[in-house]
Amino acid sequence: MSNNLASNIEKIKKDKSEIDVLADIYFHAVFGEKISLEDLERFKWYGIYAQDEKQNYFKLKIPLSMGELNLTQLRTIGLISKEFSNDSLIFSDEQKIELLNLKISDLPKIFRLLQEVNLSTFFEAGHTVRRVLTCPINTIDDSQVFNVSSLAKKLDETFIGNKKFSNLPNSLQMAISGHEEGCNVKTTPEVSFNATTDNKDKIIFMIKILDVNIGYISPAQVINTAKAIAEIYRDFGDRENISSSSFEHLVKKWGMARFFDILNASTNYKIQRNISTKQSITPRNPRMGINKSSIKGESYIGCKITSSIIENKNLDSLSSLLEKYSATKIKITHKGNIIILDAPSKSANDFAKELEKINFNPFV
């Protein structure tokens, strides 16, 4: 973002709503007129990035809910890569799909294909709450304290597309984990909710702000606590200077004690601070290779991707192998690798050997 755009970002957000931006995207797709720098900044809200100054080609980022793709979605992504992006697909370490070398005129067709399989680029960027980060093997990992799928889904439903949280001072990233130590993501999220147990074996969630534990809440209080945090940032974050507009800057400006007091006063329950928790004695399960799932008769297979650009023939082969071995979904990890979530245990070794042949390597 240029210095001039950075200084005018609040005006850019105020002048057009998200709905107006979508109309502009379709306008440029039809008429092909050069896009203003302000609108290029707004197009990022839908995951659209210009690759060159002449605007000949664009990149599209597709954020994935909990990093997951089912077989139908994977086939659709492969089709889009083949038809529109010159075989230039990336599984990113942000748990997103990236498609390069797109023409602006093809975006309406691409959006329609994504919508048909329940994928969306809305709120990919911009000053919003991002899609929540979760652990890649959540739901199938018996070493975790709590399955956070339901809460993660509710967090996304609370923030994604919600106009109350579409204009924050800057972006806000949250994570939720069934492990006390969190998800081991590449960068530390501003807000994390990590499951643990108290001395009576009751499930509670640790609230971590900028990786600092500030207290504990029940699972039923996670959503309201997340909303309260986002509202505090929305209402009190710096909108005058983009360089000091981050959530981190607000917390450090106030100090953690003051932030805690304001958050605690913003809810109709009290955040507990002096709680003794049990240390987990179960080691975290591995992600790569063939591993036993918590679901009977199933295994998960973590595969390292050897090339950043995935050839479409290999993506087609991956889809065919999933179908062949009766697996239905994959998850992209925080390092841009993949995990086959539901491989039948009886054929997992054969499955893994075939995956290795198409550059999805489980044997690392």
Short mmCIF file of C-alpha atoms in Angstrom, two decimals:
data_model
loop_
_atom_site.label_atom_id
_atom_site.label_comp_id
_atom_site.label_asym_id
_atom_site.label_seq_id
_atom_site.Cartn_x
_atom_site.Cartn_y
_atom_site.Cartn_z
CA MET A 1 0.00 0.00 0.00
CA SER A 2 1.43 3.40 -0.97
CA ASN A 3 1.87 6.10 1.69
CA ASN A 4 -0.89 8.16 0.07
CA LEU A 5 -3.33 5.25 0.09
CA ALA A 6 -2.36 4.38 3.65
CA SER A 7 -3.18 7.87 4.84
CA ASN A 8 -6.58 7.74 3.11
CA ILE A 9 -7.59 4.20 4.04
CA GLU A 10 -10.43 5.33 6.31
CA LYS A 11 -11.85 7.44 3.47
CA ILE A 12 -11.47 4.50 1.06
CA LYS A 13 -13.51 2.32 3.44
CA LYS A 14 -16.11 5.03 4.08
CA ASP A 15 -16.70 5.90 0.42
CA LYS A 16 -17.83 2.43 -0.65
CA SER A 17 -19.38 -0.53 1.12
CA GLU A 18 -18.53 -4.17 0.47
CA ILE A 19 -21.67 -4.55 -1.70
CA ASP A 20 -20.63 -1.60 -3.88
CA VAL A 21 -17.19 -3.13 -4.35
CA LEU A 22 -18.64 -6.34 -5.74
CA ALA A 23 -20.62 -4.33 -8.29
CA ASP A 24 -17.40 -2.54 -9.31
CA ILE A 25 -15.61 -5.84 -9.79
CA TYR A 26 -18.33 -6.98 -12.19
CA PHE A 27 -18.27 -3.61 -13.96
CA HIS A 28 -14.55 -3.87 -14.67
CA ALA A 29 -14.93 -7.52 -15.68
CA VAL A 30 -17.43 -6.49 -18.37
CA PHE A 31 -15.96 -3.18 -19.60
CA GLY A 32 -12.27 -3.68 -18.88
CA GLU A 33 -11.55 -0.12 -17.82
CA LYS A 34 -8.40 0.57 -15.82
CA ILE A 35 -8.99 0.18 -12.09
CA SER A 36 -8.14 3.08 -9.80
CA LEU A 37 -5.61 2.58 -7.02
CA GLU A 38 -8.39 3.09 -4.48
CA ASP A 39 -10.54 0.39 -6.04
CA LEU A 40 -7.56 -1.96 -6.31
CA GLU A 41 -7.22 -1.59 -2.56
CA ARG A 42 -10.94 -2.33 -2.12
CA PHE A 43 -10.76 -5.35 -4.47
CA LYS A 44 -8.45 -7.00 -1.95
CA TRP A 45 -11.50 -7.33 0.30
CA TYR A 46 -12.61 -9.99 -2.18
CA GLY A 47 -9.16 -11.56 -2.47
CA ILE A 48 -8.26 -9.86 -5.77
CA TYR A 49 -4.73 -8.53 -6.23
CA ALA A 50 -3.22 -6.96 -9.37
CA GLN A 51 -0.05 -8.79 -10.43
CA ASP A 52 1.29 -6.01 -12.66
CA GLU A 53 0.94 -2.25 -13.10
CA LYS A 54 -0.83 -2.65 -16.45
CA GLN A 55 -3.45 -4.84 -14.76
CA ASN A 56 -3.10 -7.59 -17.33
CA TYR A 57 -3.18 -10.33 -14.72
CA PHE A 58 -4.63 -10.76 -11.25
CA LYS A 59 -4.14 -13.10 -8.31
CA LEU A 60 -7.12 -14.47 -6.38
CA LYS A 61 -6.82 -15.67 -2.77
CA ILE A 62 -9.51 -18.03 -1.51
CA PRO A 63 -9.60 -18.40 2.30
CA LEU A 64 -10.77 -21.80 3.50
CA SER A 65 -12.94 -22.36 6.53
CA MET A 66 -10.67 -24.27 8.94
CA GLY A 67 -8.34 -24.91 5.98
CA GLU A 68 -10.61 -27.66 4.66
CA LEU A 69 -11.62 -28.74 1.14
CA ASN A 70 -14.02 -31.54 0.29
CA LEU A 71 -13.65 -33.58 -2.90
CA THR A 72 -16.19 -31.52 -4.85
CA GLN A 73 -14.48 -28.28 -3.87
CA LEU A 74 -11.08 -29.70 -4.78
CA ARG A 75 -12.31 -30.68 -8.24
CA THR A 76 -13.78 -27.21 -8.75
CA ILE A 77 -10.51 -25.56 -7.72
CA GLY A 78 -8.74 -27.82 -10.22
CA LEU A 79 -11.18 -26.82 -12.96
CA ILE A 80 -10.64 -23.11 -12.27
CA SER A 81 -6.87 -23.59 -12.29
CA LYS A 82 -7.02 -25.42 -15.61
CA GLU A 83 -9.47 -23.09 -17.36
CA PHE A 84 -8.48 -19.67 -16.06
CA SER A 85 -5.09 -19.51 -14.31
CA ASN A 86 -2.61 -21.21 -16.61
CA ASP A 87 -1.99 -24.09 -14.22
CA SER A 88 -0.72 -21.83 -11.44
CA LEU A 89 -2.33 -22.93 -8.19
CA ILE A 90 -0.76 -22.60 -4.74
CA PHE A 91 -1.73 -24.05 -1.35
CA SER A 92 -0.53 -21.22 0.89
CA ASP A 93 0.70 -21.32 4.48
CA GLU A 94 -2.25 -19.09 5.42
CA GLN A 95 -4.62 -22.03 4.72
CA LYS A 96 -5.70 -20.36 1.50
CA ILE A 97 -5.81 -21.27 -2.17
CA GLU A 98 -4.02 -18.85 -4.47
CA LEU A 99 -4.71 -18.69 -8.22
CA LEU A 100 -2.36 -16.65 -10.40
CA ASN A 101 -2.49 -15.19 -13.92
CA LEU A 102 -6.23 -14.53 -13.96
CA LYS A 103 -8.00 -12.12 -16.30
CA ILE A 104 -10.39 -9.65 -14.70
CA SER A 105 -13.00 -10.63 -17.30
CA ASP A 106 -13.08 -14.20 -15.94
CA LEU A 107 -13.78 -13.29 -12.32
CA PRO A 108 -17.62 -13.46 -12.54
CA LYS A 109 -17.36 -17.03 -13.90
CA ILE A 110 -14.86 -17.95 -11.21
CA PHE A 111 -17.02 -16.46 -8.44
CA ARG A 112 -20.02 -18.41 -9.74
CA LEU A 113 -18.07 -21.68 -9.71
CA LEU A 114 -16.84 -21.01 -6.17
CA GLN A 115 -20.31 -20.11 -4.94
CA GLU A 116 -21.70 -23.39 -6.32
CA VAL A 117 -19.41 -25.35 -3.98
CA ASN A 118 -19.81 -23.01 -0.98
CA LEU A 119 -16.47 -21.23 -1.29
CA SER A 120 -16.11 -17.46 -1.01
CA THR A 121 -13.37 -14.84 -1.14
CA PHE A 122 -15.38 -12.31 0.90
CA PHE A 123 -13.43 -10.79 3.83
CA GLU A 124 -10.19 -12.33 2.53
CA ALA A 125 -8.42 -9.07 3.33
CA GLY A 126 -9.31 -5.62 4.56
CA HIS A 127 -9.83 -4.33 8.06
CA THR A 128 -11.92 -7.24 9.26
CA VAL A 129 -11.79 -10.25 11.55
CA ARG A 130 -10.15 -12.98 9.50
CA ARG A 131 -11.38 -16.56 9.28
CA VAL A 132 -10.41 -18.27 12.50
CA LEU A 133 -7.31 -20.48 12.53
CA THR A 134 -7.65 -24.02 13.88
CA CYS A 135 -5.35 -27.01 14.29
CA PRO A 136 -5.03 -29.02 11.06
CA ILE A 137 -5.99 -32.33 12.66
CA ASN A 138 -8.78 -31.04 14.88
CA THR A 139 -11.71 -33.55 14.97
CA ILE A 140 -9.40 -36.53 14.29
CA ASP A 141 -6.75 -35.94 16.96
CA ASP A 142 -7.28 -37.85 20.21
CA SER A 143 -4.44 -35.96 21.91
CA GLN A 144 -6.44 -32.73 21.98
CA VAL A 145 -8.52 -31.75 25.01
CA PHE A 146 -11.56 -30.57 23.08
CA ASN A 147 -12.95 -30.70 19.53
CA VAL A 148 -13.30 -27.02 18.60
CA SER A 149 -15.04 -27.48 15.21
CA SER A 150 -18.41 -26.20 16.37
CA LEU A 151 -16.93 -23.14 18.07
CA ALA A 152 -14.69 -22.39 15.08
CA LYS A 153 -17.68 -22.51 12.76
CA LYS A 154 -19.65 -20.17 15.06
CA LEU A 155 -16.72 -17.74 15.18
CA ASP A 156 -16.61 -17.56 11.38
CA GLU A 157 -20.39 -17.17 11.22
CA THR A 158 -20.17 -14.36 13.77
CA PHE A 159 -17.60 -12.28 11.91
CA ILE A 160 -17.42 -13.17 8.20
CA GLY A 161 -19.81 -10.93 6.29
CA ASN A 162 -21.04 -9.17 9.44
CA LYS A 163 -21.14 -5.42 8.77
CA LYS A 164 -20.72 -4.71 12.48
CA PHE A 165 -17.17 -6.01 12.13
CA SER A 166 -16.41 -5.06 8.53
CA ASN A 167 -14.64 -1.80 9.36
CA LEU A 168 -12.04 -2.29 12.08
CA PRO A 169 -9.00 -0.01 12.36
CA ASN A 170 -6.99 -2.85 10.80
CA SER A 171 -7.17 -6.64 10.49
CA LEU A 172 -7.70 -8.95 13.47
CA GLN A 173 -6.68 -12.62 13.52
CA MET A 174 -8.12 -15.11 16.00
CA ALA A 175 -7.32 -18.77 16.56
CA ILE A 176 -8.96 -21.56 18.53
CA SER A 177 -7.32 -24.81 19.57
CA GLY A 178 -8.18 -28.01 21.36
CA HIS A 179 -4.64 -27.99 22.78
CA GLU A 180 -3.51 -25.86 25.71
CA GLU A 181 -0.34 -24.94 23.80
CA GLY A 182 -2.30 -23.80 20.73
CA CYS A 183 -2.03 -24.72 17.06
CA ASN A 184 1.64 -24.05 16.37
CA VAL A 185 0.78 -21.66 13.54
CA LYS A 186 3.45 -19.81 11.58
CA THR A 187 2.74 -16.42 13.16
CA THR A 188 1.21 -15.70 16.55
CA PRO A 189 -2.48 -14.69 16.28
CA GLU A 190 -3.52 -11.54 18.13
CA VAL A 191 -6.23 -13.51 19.97
CA SER A 192 -6.21 -17.21 20.84
CA PHE A 193 -8.61 -19.46 22.71
CA ASN A 194 -6.86 -22.65 23.87
CA ALA A 195 -8.71 -25.51 25.55
CA THR A 196 -7.47 -26.98 28.78
CA THR A 197 -8.95 -28.58 31.94
CA ASP A 198 -9.14 -27.42 35.51
CA ASN A 199 -8.42 -29.62 38.52
CA LYS A 200 -11.99 -30.95 38.41
CA ASP A 201 -11.56 -32.06 34.77
CA LYS A 202 -13.87 -29.33 33.55
CA ILE A 203 -13.13 -27.95 30.06
CA ILE A 204 -12.14 -24.29 30.09
CA PHE A 205 -10.53 -22.00 27.52
CA MET A 206 -7.43 -19.93 28.12
CA ILE A 207 -7.63 -16.45 26.53
CA LYS A 208 -4.30 -15.39 25.07
CA ILE A 209 -3.82 -11.82 23.90
CA LEU A 210 -0.61 -11.35 21.89
CA ASP A 211 0.43 -14.77 23.28
CA VAL A 212 -0.09 -13.67 26.90
CA ASN A 213 -2.56 -15.65 29.05
CA ILE A 214 -5.03 -13.19 30.59
CA GLY A 215 -7.57 -15.62 32.08
CA TYR A 216 -10.08 -18.42 31.57
CA ILE A 217 -13.66 -18.78 30.34
CA SER A 218 -16.09 -21.62 29.66
CA PRO A 219 -16.69 -22.95 26.13
CA ALA A 220 -20.11 -21.25 26.16
CA GLN A 221 -18.41 -17.87 26.71
CA VAL A 222 -15.94 -18.04 23.80
CA ILE A 223 -18.14 -16.39 21.15
CA ASN A 224 -19.24 -13.48 23.34
CA THR A 225 -15.67 -12.93 24.51
CA ALA A 226 -14.44 -12.86 20.91
CA LYS A 227 -17.16 -10.33 20.02
CA ALA A 228 -16.25 -8.16 23.00
CA ILE A 229 -12.58 -8.14 21.98
CA ALA A 230 -13.45 -7.19 18.38
CA GLU A 231 -15.82 -4.45 19.58
CA ILE A 232 -13.15 -2.94 21.86
CA TYR A 233 -10.70 -2.87 18.97
CA ARG A 234 -13.32 -1.44 16.58
CA ASP A 235 -14.29 1.35 18.95
CA PHE A 236 -10.92 2.30 20.45
CA GLY A 237 -8.28 1.36 17.85
CA ASP A 238 -6.32 4.16 16.14
CA ARG A 239 -7.89 5.27 12.85
CA GLU A 240 -5.76 8.39 12.43
CA ASN A 241 -2.42 6.75 11.69
CA ILE A 242 -2.21 3.46 9.78
CA SER A 243 1.20 2.70 11.34
CA SER A 244 -0.38 2.56 14.81
CA SER A 245 -3.75 1.07 13.83
CA SER A 246 -3.04 -2.56 14.74
CA PHE A 247 -4.66 -4.44 17.60
CA GLU A 248 -1.20 -5.02 19.04
CA HIS A 249 -0.56 -1.30 19.16
CA LEU A 250 -3.81 -0.67 21.06
CA VAL A 251 -3.03 -3.34 23.66
CA LYS A 252 0.53 -2.12 24.17
CA LYS A 253 -0.64 1.49 24.38
CA TRP A 254 -3.13 0.65 27.12
CA GLY A 255 -1.14 -2.08 28.80
CA MET A 256 -2.41 -5.63 29.34
CA ALA A 257 -3.93 -4.84 32.76
CA ARG A 258 -6.12 -2.04 31.41
CA PHE A 259 -7.13 -4.11 28.38
CA PHE A 260 -8.18 -6.94 30.70
CA ASP A 261 -10.22 -4.60 32.89
CA ILE A 262 -12.09 -3.16 29.88
CA LEU A 263 -12.72 -6.61 28.43
CA ASN A 264 -13.90 -7.94 31.79
CA ALA A 265 -16.31 -5.00 32.14
CA SER A 266 -17.65 -5.61 28.60
CA THR A 267 -19.19 -9.00 29.40
CA ASN A 268 -21.95 -10.11 31.77
CA TYR A 269 -19.63 -12.72 33.31
CA LYS A 270 -16.22 -12.49 34.89
CA ILE A 271 -13.06 -13.81 33.30
CA GLN A 272 -11.40 -16.11 35.84
CA ARG A 273 -7.72 -15.54 36.50
CA ASN A 274 -6.70 -17.72 39.45
CA ILE A 275 -7.55 -21.17 38.12
CA SER A 276 -5.29 -24.20 38.51
CA THR A 277 -5.16 -26.24 35.33
CA LYS A 278 -4.02 -29.77 34.64
CA GLN A 279 -0.97 -30.20 32.47
CA SER A 280 -1.64 -32.55 29.55
CA ILE A 281 0.41 -35.74 29.74
CA THR A 282 -0.58 -36.83 26.21
CA PRO A 283 1.99 -35.76 23.59
CA ARG A 284 0.62 -33.91 20.57
CA ASN A 285 0.04 -36.28 17.66
CA PRO A 286 2.19 -35.89 14.53
CA ARG A 287 0.72 -34.35 11.38
CA MET A 288 2.90 -35.79 8.62
CA GLY A 289 2.92 -39.41 7.47
CA ILE A 290 0.32 -42.11 8.16
CA ASN A 291 -1.34 -41.71 11.56
CA LYS A 292 -4.24 -43.37 13.33
CA SER A 293 -7.34 -41.21 13.49
CA SER A 294 -9.62 -40.93 16.50
CA ILE A 295 -12.35 -42.18 14.15
CA LYS A 296 -12.52 -45.97 14.10
CA GLY A 297 -11.21 -47.59 10.93
CA GLU A 298 -9.70 -44.37 9.60
CA SER A 299 -6.24 -42.84 9.35
CA TYR A 300 -5.03 -39.43 8.33
CA ILE A 301 -2.12 -38.95 5.95
CA GLY A 302 0.01 -35.82 6.14
CA CYS A 303 1.81 -35.02 2.91
CA LYS A 304 4.61 -32.56 2.29
CA ILE A 305 4.23 -30.58 -0.92
CA THR A 306 7.54 -30.35 -2.73
CA SER A 307 6.68 -27.51 -5.13
CA SER A 308 4.93 -24.21 -4.37
CA ILE A 309 3.04 -24.30 -7.70
CA ILE A 310 0.86 -27.40 -8.00
CA GLU A 311 0.48 -28.73 -11.52
CA ASN A 312 -3.10 -29.36 -12.53
CA LYS A 313 -2.36 -32.94 -13.57
CA ASN A 314 -1.21 -33.65 -10.00
CA LEU A 315 -4.29 -31.96 -8.56
CA ASP A 316 -6.51 -34.08 -10.83
CA SER A 317 -4.59 -37.16 -9.72
CA LEU A 318 -5.08 -36.19 -6.07
CA SER A 319 -8.85 -35.93 -6.61
CA SER A 320 -8.89 -39.30 -8.38
CA LEU A 321 -6.93 -40.94 -5.56
CA LEU A 322 -9.30 -39.55 -2.95
CA GLU A 323 -12.20 -41.05 -4.84
CA LYS A 324 -10.36 -44.35 -5.42
CA TYR A 325 -9.65 -44.80 -1.71
CA SER A 326 -13.04 -43.50 -0.52
CA ALA A 327 -11.55 -40.41 1.14
CA THR A 328 -13.61 -37.23 0.99
CA LYS A 329 -11.66 -34.27 2.35
CA ILE A 330 -8.27 -32.67 2.82
CA LYS A 331 -6.94 -29.89 4.99
CA ILE A 332 -4.20 -27.40 4.19
CA THR A 333 -1.75 -26.97 7.05
CA HIS A 334 -0.22 -23.74 8.36
CA LYS A 335 2.94 -24.61 6.39
CA GLY A 336 1.13 -25.10 3.07
CA ASN A 337 1.17 -28.89 3.15
CA ILE A 338 -1.93 -31.12 3.07
CA ILE A 339 -3.54 -33.76 5.25
CA ILE A 340 -5.93 -36.41 3.92
CA LEU A 341 -8.39 -36.50 6.80
CA ASP A 342 -10.34 -39.71 6.31
CA ALA A 343 -8.27 -42.40 4.63
CA PRO A 344 -9.40 -45.99 5.32
CA SER A 345 -6.76 -47.56 7.59
CA LYS A 346 -6.74 -50.86 5.72
CA SER A 347 -5.52 -49.22 2.52
CA ALA A 348 -3.63 -46.23 3.97
CA ASN A 349 -0.17 -47.54 3.05
CA ASP A 350 -1.10 -48.16 -0.59
CA PHE A 351 -2.79 -44.76 -0.68
CA ALA A 352 0.37 -43.10 0.67
CA LYS A 353 2.59 -44.76 -1.92
CA GLU A 354 0.40 -43.45 -4.73
CA LEU A 355 0.37 -39.97 -3.20
CA GLU A 356 4.17 -39.97 -3.21
CA LYS A 357 4.19 -40.60 -6.97
CA ILE A 358 2.28 -37.35 -7.63
CA ASN A 359 4.53 -35.18 -5.43
CA PHE A 360 2.37 -35.26 -2.29
CA ASN A 361 4.94 -37.00 -0.10
CA PRO A 362 3.85 -38.71 3.16
CA PHE A 363 7.27 -40.29 3.71
CA VAL A 364 9.20 -37.38 5.18
#
